[in-house]
mmCIF file of C-alpha atoms (C1' of nucleotides) and ligand atoms in Angstrom:
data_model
loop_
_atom_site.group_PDB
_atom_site.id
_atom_site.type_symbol
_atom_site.label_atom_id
_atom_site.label_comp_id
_atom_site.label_asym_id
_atom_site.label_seq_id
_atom_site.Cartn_x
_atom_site.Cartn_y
_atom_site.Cartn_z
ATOM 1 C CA UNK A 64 0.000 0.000 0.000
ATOM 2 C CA UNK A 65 1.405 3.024 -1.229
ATOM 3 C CA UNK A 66 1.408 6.129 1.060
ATOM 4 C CA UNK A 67 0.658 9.370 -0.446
ATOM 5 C CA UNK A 68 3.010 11.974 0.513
ATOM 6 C CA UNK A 69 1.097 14.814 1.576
ATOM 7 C CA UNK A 70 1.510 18.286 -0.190
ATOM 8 C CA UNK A 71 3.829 20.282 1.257
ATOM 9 C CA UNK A 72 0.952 23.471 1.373
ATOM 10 C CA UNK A 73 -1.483 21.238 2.249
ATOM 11 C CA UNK A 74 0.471 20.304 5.157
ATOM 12 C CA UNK A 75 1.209 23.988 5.847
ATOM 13 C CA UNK A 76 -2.692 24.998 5.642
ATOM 14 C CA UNK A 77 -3.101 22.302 8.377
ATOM 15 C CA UNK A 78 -0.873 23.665 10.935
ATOM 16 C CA UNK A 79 -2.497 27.224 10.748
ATOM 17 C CA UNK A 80 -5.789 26.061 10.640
ATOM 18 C CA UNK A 81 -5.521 24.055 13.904
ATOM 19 C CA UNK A 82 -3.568 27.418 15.197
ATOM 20 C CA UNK A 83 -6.251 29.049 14.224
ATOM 21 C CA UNK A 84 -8.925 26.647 16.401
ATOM 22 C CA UNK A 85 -10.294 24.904 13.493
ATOM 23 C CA UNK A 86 -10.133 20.891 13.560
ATOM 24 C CA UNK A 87 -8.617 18.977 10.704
ATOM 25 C CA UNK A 88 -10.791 16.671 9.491
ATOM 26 C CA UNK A 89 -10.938 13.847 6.804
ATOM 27 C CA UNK A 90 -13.435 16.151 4.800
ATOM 28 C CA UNK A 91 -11.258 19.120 5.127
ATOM 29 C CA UNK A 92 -8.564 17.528 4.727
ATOM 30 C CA UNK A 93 -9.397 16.008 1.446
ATOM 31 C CA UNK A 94 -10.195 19.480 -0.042
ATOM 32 C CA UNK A 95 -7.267 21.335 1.253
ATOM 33 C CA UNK A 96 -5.250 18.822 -0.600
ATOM 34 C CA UNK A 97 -7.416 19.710 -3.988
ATOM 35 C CA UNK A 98 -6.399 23.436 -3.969
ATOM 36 C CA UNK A 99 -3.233 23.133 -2.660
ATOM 37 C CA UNK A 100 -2.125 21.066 -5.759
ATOM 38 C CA UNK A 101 -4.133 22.763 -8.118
ATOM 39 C CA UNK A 102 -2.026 24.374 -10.507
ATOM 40 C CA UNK A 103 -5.307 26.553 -11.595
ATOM 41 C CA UNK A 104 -7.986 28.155 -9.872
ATOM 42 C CA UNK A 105 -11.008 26.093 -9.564
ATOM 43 C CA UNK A 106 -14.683 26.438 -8.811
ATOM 44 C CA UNK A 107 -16.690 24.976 -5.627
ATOM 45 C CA UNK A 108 -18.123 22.468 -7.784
ATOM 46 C CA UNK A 109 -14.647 21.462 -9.276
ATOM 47 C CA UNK A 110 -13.118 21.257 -5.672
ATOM 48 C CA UNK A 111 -16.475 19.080 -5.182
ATOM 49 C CA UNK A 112 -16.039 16.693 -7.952
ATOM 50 C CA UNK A 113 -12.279 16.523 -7.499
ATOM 51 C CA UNK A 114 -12.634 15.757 -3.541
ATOM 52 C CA UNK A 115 -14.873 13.298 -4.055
ATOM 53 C CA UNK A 116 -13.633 11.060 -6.516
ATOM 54 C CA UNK A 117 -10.608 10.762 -4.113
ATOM 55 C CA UNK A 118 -12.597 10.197 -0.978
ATOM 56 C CA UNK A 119 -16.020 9.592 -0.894
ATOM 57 C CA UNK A 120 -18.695 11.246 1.001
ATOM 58 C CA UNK A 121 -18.192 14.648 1.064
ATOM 59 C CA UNK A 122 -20.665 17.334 1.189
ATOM 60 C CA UNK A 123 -20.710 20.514 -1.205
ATOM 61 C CA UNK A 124 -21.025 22.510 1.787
ATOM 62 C CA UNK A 125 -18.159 21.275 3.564
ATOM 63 C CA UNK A 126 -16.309 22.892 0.262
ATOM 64 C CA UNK A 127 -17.531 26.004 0.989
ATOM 65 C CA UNK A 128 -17.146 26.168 4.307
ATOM 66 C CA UNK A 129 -13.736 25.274 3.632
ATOM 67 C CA UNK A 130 -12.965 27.400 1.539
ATOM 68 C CA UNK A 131 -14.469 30.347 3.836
ATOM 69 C CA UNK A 132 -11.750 29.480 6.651
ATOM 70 C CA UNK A 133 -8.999 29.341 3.817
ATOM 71 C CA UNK A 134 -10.319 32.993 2.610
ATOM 72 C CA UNK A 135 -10.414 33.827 6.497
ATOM 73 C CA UNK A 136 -6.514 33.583 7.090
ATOM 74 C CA UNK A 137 -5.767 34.459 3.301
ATOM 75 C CA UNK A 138 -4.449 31.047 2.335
ATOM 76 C CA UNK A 139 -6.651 31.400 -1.330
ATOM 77 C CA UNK A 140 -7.665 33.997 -3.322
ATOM 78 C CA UNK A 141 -10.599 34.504 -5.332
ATOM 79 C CA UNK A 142 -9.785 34.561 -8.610
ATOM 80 C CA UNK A 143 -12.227 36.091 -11.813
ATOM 81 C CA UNK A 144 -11.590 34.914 -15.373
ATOM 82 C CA UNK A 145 -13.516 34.250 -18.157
ATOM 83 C CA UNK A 146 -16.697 34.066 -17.070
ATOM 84 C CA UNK A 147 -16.364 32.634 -13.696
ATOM 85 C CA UNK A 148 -15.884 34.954 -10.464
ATOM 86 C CA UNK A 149 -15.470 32.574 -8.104
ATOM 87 C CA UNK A 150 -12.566 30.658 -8.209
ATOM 88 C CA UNK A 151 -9.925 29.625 -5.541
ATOM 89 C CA UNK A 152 -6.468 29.461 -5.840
ATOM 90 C CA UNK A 153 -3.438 29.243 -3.145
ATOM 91 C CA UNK A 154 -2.035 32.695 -2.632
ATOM 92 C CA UNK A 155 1.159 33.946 -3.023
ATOM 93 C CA UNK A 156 2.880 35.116 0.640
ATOM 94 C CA UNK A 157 3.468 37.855 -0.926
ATOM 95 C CA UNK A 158 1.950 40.178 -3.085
ATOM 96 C CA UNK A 159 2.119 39.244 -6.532
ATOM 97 C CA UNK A 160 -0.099 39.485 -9.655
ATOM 98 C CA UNK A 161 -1.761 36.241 -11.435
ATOM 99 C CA UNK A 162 -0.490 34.902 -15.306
ATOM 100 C CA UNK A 163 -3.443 32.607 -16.526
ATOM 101 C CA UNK A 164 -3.440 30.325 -19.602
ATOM 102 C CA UNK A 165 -7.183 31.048 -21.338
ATOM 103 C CA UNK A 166 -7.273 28.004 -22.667
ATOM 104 C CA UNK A 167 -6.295 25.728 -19.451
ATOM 105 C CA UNK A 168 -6.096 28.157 -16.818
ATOM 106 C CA UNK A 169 -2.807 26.801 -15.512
ATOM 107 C CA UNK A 170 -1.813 29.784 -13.159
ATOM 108 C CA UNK A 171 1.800 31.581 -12.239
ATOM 109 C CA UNK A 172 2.919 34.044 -9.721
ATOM 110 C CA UNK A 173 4.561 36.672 -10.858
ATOM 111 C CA UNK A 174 6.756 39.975 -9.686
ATOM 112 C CA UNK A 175 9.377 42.273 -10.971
ATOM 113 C CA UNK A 176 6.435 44.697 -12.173
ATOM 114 C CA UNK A 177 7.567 48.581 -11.886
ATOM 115 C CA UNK A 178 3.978 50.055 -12.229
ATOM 116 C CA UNK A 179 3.418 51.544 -8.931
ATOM 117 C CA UNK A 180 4.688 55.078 -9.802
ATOM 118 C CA UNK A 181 2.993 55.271 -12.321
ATOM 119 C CA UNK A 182 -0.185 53.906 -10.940
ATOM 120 C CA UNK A 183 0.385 56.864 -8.302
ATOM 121 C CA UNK A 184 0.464 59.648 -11.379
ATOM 122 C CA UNK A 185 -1.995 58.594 -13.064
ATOM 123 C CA UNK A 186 -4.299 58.697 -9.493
ATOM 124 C CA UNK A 187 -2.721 62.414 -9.445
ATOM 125 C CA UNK A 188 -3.683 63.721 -12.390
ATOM 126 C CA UNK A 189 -7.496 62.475 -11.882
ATOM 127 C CA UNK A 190 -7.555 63.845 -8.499
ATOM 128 C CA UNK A 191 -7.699 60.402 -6.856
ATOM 129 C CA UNK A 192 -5.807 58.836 -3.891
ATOM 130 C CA UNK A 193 -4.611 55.303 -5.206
ATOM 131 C CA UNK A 194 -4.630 52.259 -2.276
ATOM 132 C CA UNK A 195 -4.628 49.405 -5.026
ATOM 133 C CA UNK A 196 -4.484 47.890 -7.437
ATOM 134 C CA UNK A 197 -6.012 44.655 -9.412
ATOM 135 C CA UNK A 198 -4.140 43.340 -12.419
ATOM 136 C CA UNK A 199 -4.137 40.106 -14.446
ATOM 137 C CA UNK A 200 -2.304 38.740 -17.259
ATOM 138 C CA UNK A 201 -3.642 36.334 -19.614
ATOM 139 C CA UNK A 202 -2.025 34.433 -22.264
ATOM 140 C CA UNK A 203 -1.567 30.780 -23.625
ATOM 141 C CA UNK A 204 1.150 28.273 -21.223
ATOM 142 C CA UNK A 205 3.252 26.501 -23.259
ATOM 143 C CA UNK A 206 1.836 23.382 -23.542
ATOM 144 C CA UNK A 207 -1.169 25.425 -24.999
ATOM 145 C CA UNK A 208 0.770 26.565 -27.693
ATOM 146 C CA UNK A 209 1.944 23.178 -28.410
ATOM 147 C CA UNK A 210 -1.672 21.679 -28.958
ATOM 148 C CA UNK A 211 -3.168 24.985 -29.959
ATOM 149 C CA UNK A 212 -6.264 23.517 -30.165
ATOM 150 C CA UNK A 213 -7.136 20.630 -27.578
ATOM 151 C CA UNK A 214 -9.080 21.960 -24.640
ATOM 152 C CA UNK A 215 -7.833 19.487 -22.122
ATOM 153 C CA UNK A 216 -7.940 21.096 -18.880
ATOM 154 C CA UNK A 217 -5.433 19.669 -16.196
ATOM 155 C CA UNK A 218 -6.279 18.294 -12.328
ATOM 156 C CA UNK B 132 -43.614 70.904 -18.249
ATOM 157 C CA UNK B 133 -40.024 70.323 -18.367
ATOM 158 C CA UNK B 134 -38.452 69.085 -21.643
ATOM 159 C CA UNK B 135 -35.338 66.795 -20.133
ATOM 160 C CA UNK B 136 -32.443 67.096 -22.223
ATOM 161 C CA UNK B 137 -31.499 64.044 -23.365
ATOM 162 C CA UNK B 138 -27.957 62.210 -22.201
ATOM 163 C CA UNK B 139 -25.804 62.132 -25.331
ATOM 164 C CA UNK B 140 -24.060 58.410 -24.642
ATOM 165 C CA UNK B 141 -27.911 57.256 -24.520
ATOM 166 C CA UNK B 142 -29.060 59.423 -27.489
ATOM 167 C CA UNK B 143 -26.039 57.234 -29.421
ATOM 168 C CA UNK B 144 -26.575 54.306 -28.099
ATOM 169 C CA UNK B 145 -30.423 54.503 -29.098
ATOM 170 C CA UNK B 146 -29.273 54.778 -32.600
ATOM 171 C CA UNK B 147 -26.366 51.727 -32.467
ATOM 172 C CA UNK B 148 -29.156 49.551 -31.300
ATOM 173 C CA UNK B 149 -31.755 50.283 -33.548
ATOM 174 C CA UNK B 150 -29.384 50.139 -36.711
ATOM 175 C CA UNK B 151 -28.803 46.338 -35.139
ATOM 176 C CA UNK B 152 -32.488 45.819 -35.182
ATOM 177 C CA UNK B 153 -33.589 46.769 -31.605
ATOM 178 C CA UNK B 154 -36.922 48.524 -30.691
ATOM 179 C CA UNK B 155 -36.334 51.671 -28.862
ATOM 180 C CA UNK B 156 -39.547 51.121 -26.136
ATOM 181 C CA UNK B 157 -40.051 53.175 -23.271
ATOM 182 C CA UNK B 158 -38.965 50.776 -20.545
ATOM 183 C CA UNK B 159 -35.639 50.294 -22.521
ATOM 184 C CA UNK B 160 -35.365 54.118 -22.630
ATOM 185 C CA UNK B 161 -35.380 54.237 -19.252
ATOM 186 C CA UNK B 162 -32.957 51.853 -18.626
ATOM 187 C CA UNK B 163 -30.446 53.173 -21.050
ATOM 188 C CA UNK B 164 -30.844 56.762 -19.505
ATOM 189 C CA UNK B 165 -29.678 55.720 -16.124
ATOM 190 C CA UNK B 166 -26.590 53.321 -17.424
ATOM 191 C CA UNK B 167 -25.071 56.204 -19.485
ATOM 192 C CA UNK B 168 -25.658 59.216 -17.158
ATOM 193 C CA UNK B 169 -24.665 57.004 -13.740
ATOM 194 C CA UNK B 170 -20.405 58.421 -12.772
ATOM 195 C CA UNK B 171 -20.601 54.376 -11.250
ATOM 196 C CA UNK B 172 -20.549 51.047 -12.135
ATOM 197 C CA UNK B 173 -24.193 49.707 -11.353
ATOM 198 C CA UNK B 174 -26.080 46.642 -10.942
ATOM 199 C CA UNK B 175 -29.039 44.718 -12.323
ATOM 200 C CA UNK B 176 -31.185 45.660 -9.018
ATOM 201 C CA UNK B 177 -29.359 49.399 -9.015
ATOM 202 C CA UNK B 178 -30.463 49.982 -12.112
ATOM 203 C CA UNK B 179 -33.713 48.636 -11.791
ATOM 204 C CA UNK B 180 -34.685 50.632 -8.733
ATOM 205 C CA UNK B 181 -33.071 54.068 -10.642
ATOM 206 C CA UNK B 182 -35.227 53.267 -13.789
ATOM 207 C CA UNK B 183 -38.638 52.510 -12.253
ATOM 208 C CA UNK B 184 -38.172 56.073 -10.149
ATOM 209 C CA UNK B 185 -37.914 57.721 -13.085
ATOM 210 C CA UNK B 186 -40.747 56.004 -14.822
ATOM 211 C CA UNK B 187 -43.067 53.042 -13.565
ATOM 212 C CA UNK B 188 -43.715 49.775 -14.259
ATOM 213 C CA UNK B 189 -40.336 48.646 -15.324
ATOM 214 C CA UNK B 190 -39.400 44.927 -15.042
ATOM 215 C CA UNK B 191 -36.122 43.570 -13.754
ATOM 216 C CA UNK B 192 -36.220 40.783 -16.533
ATOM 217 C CA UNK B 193 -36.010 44.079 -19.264
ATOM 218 C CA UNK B 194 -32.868 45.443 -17.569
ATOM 219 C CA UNK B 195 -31.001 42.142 -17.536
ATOM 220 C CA UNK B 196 -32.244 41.717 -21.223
ATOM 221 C CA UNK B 197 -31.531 45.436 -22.168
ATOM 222 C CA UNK B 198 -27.690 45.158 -20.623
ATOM 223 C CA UNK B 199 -27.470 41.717 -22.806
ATOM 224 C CA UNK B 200 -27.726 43.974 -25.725
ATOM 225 C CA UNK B 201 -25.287 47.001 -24.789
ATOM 226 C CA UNK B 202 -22.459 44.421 -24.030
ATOM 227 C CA UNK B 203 -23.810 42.609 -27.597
ATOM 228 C CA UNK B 204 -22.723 45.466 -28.918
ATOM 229 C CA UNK B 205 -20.074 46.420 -26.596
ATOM 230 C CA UNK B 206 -21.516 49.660 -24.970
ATOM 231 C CA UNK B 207 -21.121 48.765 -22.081
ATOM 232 C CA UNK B 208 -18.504 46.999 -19.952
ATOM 233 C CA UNK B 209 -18.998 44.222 -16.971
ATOM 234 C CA UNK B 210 -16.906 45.974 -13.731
ATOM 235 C CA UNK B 211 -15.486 43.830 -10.877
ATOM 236 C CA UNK B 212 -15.184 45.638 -7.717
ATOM 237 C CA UNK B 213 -15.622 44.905 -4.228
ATOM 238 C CA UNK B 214 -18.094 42.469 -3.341
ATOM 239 C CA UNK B 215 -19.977 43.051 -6.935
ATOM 240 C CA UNK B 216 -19.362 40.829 -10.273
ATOM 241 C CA UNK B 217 -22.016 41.614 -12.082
ATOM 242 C CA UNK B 218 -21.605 45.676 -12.234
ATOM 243 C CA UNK B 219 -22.280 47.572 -15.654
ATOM 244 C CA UNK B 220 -20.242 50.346 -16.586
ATOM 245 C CA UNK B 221 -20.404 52.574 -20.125
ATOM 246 C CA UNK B 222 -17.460 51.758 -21.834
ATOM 247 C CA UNK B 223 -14.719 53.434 -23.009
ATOM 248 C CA UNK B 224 -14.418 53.894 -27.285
ATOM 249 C CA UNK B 225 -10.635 52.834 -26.973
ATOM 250 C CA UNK B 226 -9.165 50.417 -24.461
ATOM 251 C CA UNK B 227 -8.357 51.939 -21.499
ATOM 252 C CA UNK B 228 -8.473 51.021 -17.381
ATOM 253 C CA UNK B 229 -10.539 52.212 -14.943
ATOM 254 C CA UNK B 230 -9.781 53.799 -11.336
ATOM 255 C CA UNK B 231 -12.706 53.278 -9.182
ATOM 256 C CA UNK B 232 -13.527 54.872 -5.765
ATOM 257 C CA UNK B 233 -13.469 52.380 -3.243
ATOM 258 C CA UNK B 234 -16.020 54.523 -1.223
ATOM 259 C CA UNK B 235 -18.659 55.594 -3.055
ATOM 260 C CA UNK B 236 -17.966 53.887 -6.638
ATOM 261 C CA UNK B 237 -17.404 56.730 -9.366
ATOM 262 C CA UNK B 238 -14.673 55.819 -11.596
ATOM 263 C CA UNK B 239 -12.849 57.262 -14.487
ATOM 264 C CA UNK B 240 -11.409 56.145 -17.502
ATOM 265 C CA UNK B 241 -7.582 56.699 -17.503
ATOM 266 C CA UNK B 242 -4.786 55.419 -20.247
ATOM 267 C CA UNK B 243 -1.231 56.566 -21.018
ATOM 268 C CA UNK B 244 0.388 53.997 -18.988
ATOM 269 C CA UNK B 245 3.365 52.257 -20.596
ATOM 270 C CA UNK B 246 3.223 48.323 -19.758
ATOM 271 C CA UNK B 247 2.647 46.381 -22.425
ATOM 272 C CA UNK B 248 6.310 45.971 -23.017
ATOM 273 C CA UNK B 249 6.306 44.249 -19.572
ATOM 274 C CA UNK B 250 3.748 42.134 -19.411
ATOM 275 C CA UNK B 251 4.839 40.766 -22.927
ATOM 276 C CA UNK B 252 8.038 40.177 -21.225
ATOM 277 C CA UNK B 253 6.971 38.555 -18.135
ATOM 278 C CA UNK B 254 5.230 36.366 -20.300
ATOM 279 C CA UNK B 255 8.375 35.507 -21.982
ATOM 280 C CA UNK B 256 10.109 34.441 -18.767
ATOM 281 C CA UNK B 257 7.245 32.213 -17.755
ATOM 282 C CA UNK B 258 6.543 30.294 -21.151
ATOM 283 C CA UNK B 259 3.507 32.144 -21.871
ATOM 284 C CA UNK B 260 2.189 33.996 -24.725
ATOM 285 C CA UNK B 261 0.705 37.233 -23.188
ATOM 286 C CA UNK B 262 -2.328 38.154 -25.392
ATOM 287 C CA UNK B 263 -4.469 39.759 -22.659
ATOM 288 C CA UNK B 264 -4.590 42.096 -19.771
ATOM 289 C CA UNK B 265 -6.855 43.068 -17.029
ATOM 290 C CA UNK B 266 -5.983 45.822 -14.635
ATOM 291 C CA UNK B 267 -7.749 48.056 -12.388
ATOM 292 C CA UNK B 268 -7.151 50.726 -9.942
ATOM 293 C CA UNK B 269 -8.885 51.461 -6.842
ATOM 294 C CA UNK B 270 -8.827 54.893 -4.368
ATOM 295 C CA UNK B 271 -10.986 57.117 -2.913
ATOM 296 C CA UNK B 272 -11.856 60.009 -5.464
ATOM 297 C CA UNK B 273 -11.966 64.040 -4.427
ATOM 298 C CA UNK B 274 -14.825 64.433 -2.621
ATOM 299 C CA UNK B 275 -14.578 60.928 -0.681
ATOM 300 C CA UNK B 276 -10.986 62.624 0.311
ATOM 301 C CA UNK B 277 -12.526 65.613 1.901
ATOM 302 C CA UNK B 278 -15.467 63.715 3.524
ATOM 303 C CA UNK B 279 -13.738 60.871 4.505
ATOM 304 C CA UNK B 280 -16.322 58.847 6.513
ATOM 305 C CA UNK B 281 -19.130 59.715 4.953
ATOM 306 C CA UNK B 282 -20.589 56.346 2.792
ATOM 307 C CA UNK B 283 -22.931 58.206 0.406
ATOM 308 C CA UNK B 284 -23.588 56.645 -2.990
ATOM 309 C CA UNK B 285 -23.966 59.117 -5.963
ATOM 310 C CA UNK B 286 -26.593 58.800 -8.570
ATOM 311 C "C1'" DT C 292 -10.876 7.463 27.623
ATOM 312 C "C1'" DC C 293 -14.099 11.140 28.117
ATOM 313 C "C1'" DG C 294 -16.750 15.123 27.151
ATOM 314 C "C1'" DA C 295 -17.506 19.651 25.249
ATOM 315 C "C1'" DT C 296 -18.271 21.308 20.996
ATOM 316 C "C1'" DA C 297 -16.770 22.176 16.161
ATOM 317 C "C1'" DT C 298 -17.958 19.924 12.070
ATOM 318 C "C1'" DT C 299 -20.659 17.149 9.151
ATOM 319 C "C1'" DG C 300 -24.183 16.174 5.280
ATOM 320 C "C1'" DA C 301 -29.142 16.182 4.231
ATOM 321 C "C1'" DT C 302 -32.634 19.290 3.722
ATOM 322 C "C1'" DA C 303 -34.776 23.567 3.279
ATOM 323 C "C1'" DA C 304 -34.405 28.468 2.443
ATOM 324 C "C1'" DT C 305 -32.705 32.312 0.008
ATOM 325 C "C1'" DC C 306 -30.959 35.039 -3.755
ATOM 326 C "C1'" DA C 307 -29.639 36.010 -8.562
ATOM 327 C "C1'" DT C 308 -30.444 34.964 -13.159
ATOM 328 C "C1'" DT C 309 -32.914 32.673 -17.036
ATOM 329 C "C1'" DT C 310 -36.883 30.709 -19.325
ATOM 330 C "C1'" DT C 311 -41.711 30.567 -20.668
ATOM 331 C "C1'" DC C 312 -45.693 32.693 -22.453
ATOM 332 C "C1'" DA C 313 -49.628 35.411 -23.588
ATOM 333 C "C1'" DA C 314 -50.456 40.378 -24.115
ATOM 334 C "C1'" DT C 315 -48.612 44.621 -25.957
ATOM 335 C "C1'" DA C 316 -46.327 48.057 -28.624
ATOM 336 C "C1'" DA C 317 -42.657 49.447 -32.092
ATOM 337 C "C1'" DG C 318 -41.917 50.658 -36.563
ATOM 338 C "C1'" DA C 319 -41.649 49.283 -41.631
ATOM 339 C "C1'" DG C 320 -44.491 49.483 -45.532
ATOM 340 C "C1'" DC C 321 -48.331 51.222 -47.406
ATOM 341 C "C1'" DG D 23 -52.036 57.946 -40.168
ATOM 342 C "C1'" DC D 24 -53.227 52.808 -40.402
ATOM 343 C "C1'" DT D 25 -52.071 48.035 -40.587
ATOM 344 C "C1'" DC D 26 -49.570 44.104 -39.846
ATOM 345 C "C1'" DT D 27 -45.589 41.571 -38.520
ATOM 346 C "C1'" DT D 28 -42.953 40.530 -34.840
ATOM 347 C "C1'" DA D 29 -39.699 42.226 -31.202
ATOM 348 C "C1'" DT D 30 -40.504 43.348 -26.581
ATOM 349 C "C1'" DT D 31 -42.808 43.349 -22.319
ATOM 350 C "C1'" DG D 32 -43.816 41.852 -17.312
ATOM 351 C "C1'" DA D 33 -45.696 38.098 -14.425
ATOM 352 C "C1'" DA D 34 -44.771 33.774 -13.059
ATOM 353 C "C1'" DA D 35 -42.207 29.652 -12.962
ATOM 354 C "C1'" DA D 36 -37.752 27.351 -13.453
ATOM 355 C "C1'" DT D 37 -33.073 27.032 -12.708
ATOM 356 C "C1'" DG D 38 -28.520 27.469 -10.388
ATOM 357 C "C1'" DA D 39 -25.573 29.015 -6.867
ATOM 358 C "C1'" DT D 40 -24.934 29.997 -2.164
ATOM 359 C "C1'" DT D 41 -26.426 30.085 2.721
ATOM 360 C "C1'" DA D 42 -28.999 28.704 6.922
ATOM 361 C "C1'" DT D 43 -30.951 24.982 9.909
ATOM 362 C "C1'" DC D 44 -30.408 20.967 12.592
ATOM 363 C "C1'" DA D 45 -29.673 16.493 14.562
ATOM 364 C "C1'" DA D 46 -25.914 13.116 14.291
ATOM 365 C "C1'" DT D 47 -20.943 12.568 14.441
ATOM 366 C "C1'" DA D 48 -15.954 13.180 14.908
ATOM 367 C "C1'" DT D 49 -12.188 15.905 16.748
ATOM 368 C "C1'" DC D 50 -9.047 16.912 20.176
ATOM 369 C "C1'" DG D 51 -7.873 18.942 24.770
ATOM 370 C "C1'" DA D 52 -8.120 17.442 29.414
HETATM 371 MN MN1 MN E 581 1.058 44.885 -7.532
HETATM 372 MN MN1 MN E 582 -4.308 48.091 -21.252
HETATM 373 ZN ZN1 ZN E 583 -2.647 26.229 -20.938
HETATM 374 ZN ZN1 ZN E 584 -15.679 58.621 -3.943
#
DNA sequence: TCGATATTGATAATCATTTTCAATAAGAGC
DNA sequence: GCTCTTATTGAAAATGATTATCAATATCGA
């Protein structure tokens, strides 16, 4: 019998959780592995599936209840692309802007962006005070520009 | 009686629908009137409540129809901000970004910023092909400066 | 091991959006 | 202006996503 070995951030989220006074559960812990190893954001209903088919008898609910305590101590994001608005995906520790393939959604971090004087001007000139900022990059991964056209969608 | 001076963005925008076949009615009027004079991104219920003020016996099923044809024809924009996904916001002719007042919601259309260069080259260092962006700013506008506590919501 | 209680999933409730449909009104052609 | 076709309307029902309720269960500190 083969043991698994658990996620590394999936391990992590576990630790602050029970810090935190939450209880780690089979449930929960079924669908913290799920977005921790999700290279891609992914909806309730994909965590859902996902969780499921690896172990049985878990509740839709629990997902989102999950997913509410992972929000809580800003272990996810909530991601909007294409048309959905309410996908999770592990955060960065620190703050960083998304990269997502449009065809797979396969997701990178990224930094090394020198925008924020600008962003600052351009608040100036308009007579606003800028506190933040919300940007997004989109763009094909490279295995999408491989098969250009297959809409395989990984994990 | 009053003759009210019709908005310009709606007086167009009456025209661009009807040369794609659309009946101008009164209820769609209405609707249109409020979208392109509103300083904020709205929503369905928003506008729905700002319409039937103005004139009765609107239906919330005609606003989400009548927004279903201004983003058809790309009058209007969707806006994610704060809680809200579903926000509608007259668009801009060219592409620009918008700067949105975290306080009370009126936004402006800015450009002039100079990042395409590195986005296309942050794509580069990841593998991706960059083909889209999506960037917002948020602060608190003039007046929300000056009043800073206040939570009034124009228009 | 025990016990307080956080968590669970089934179910029902709520909220936003879409569909259905018969009545109405826009507007092209006369 | 009048007529006729048909796009549009609002009420009501249907759908889909998220949230609240609740009794049974599992976690974890003592
Ligand atoms: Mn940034
Ligand atoms: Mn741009
Ligand atoms: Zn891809
Ligand atoms: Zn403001």
């Amino acid at each position: 019998m083969k043991k698994k070995p658990q996620n590394l951030i999936s391990q992590k989220w576990e630790i602050l959780l029970s810090q935190a006074g939450y209880r780690i559960t089979q449930p929960r812990r079924a669908i913290l592995d799920i977005i921790a190893e999700s290279c891609r954001p992914l909806t309730p209903v994909e965590i859902y599936d996902l969780a499921r088919a690896r172990s049985s008898g878990i509740g839709l609910v629990t997902v989102y209840r999950t997913i509410e305590k992972l929000e809580e101590l800003h272990l996810v994001d909530h991601v909007h692309h294409l048309g959905e608005c309410q996908t999770v995906f592990r955060s960065s520790d620190h703050h960083q802007h998304l990269l997502i393939c449009t065809n797979c959604g396969t997701s990178c971090y990224f930094d090394g962006l020198e925008v924020e004087e600008q962003f600052n001007q351009i608040g100036q000139q308009l007579g606003y005070e800028v506190t933040g900022h919300w940007l997004q990059l989109a763009g094909l991964c490279e295995d999408c520009q491989k098969s250009h056209n297959s809409k395989k969608v990984p994990e």
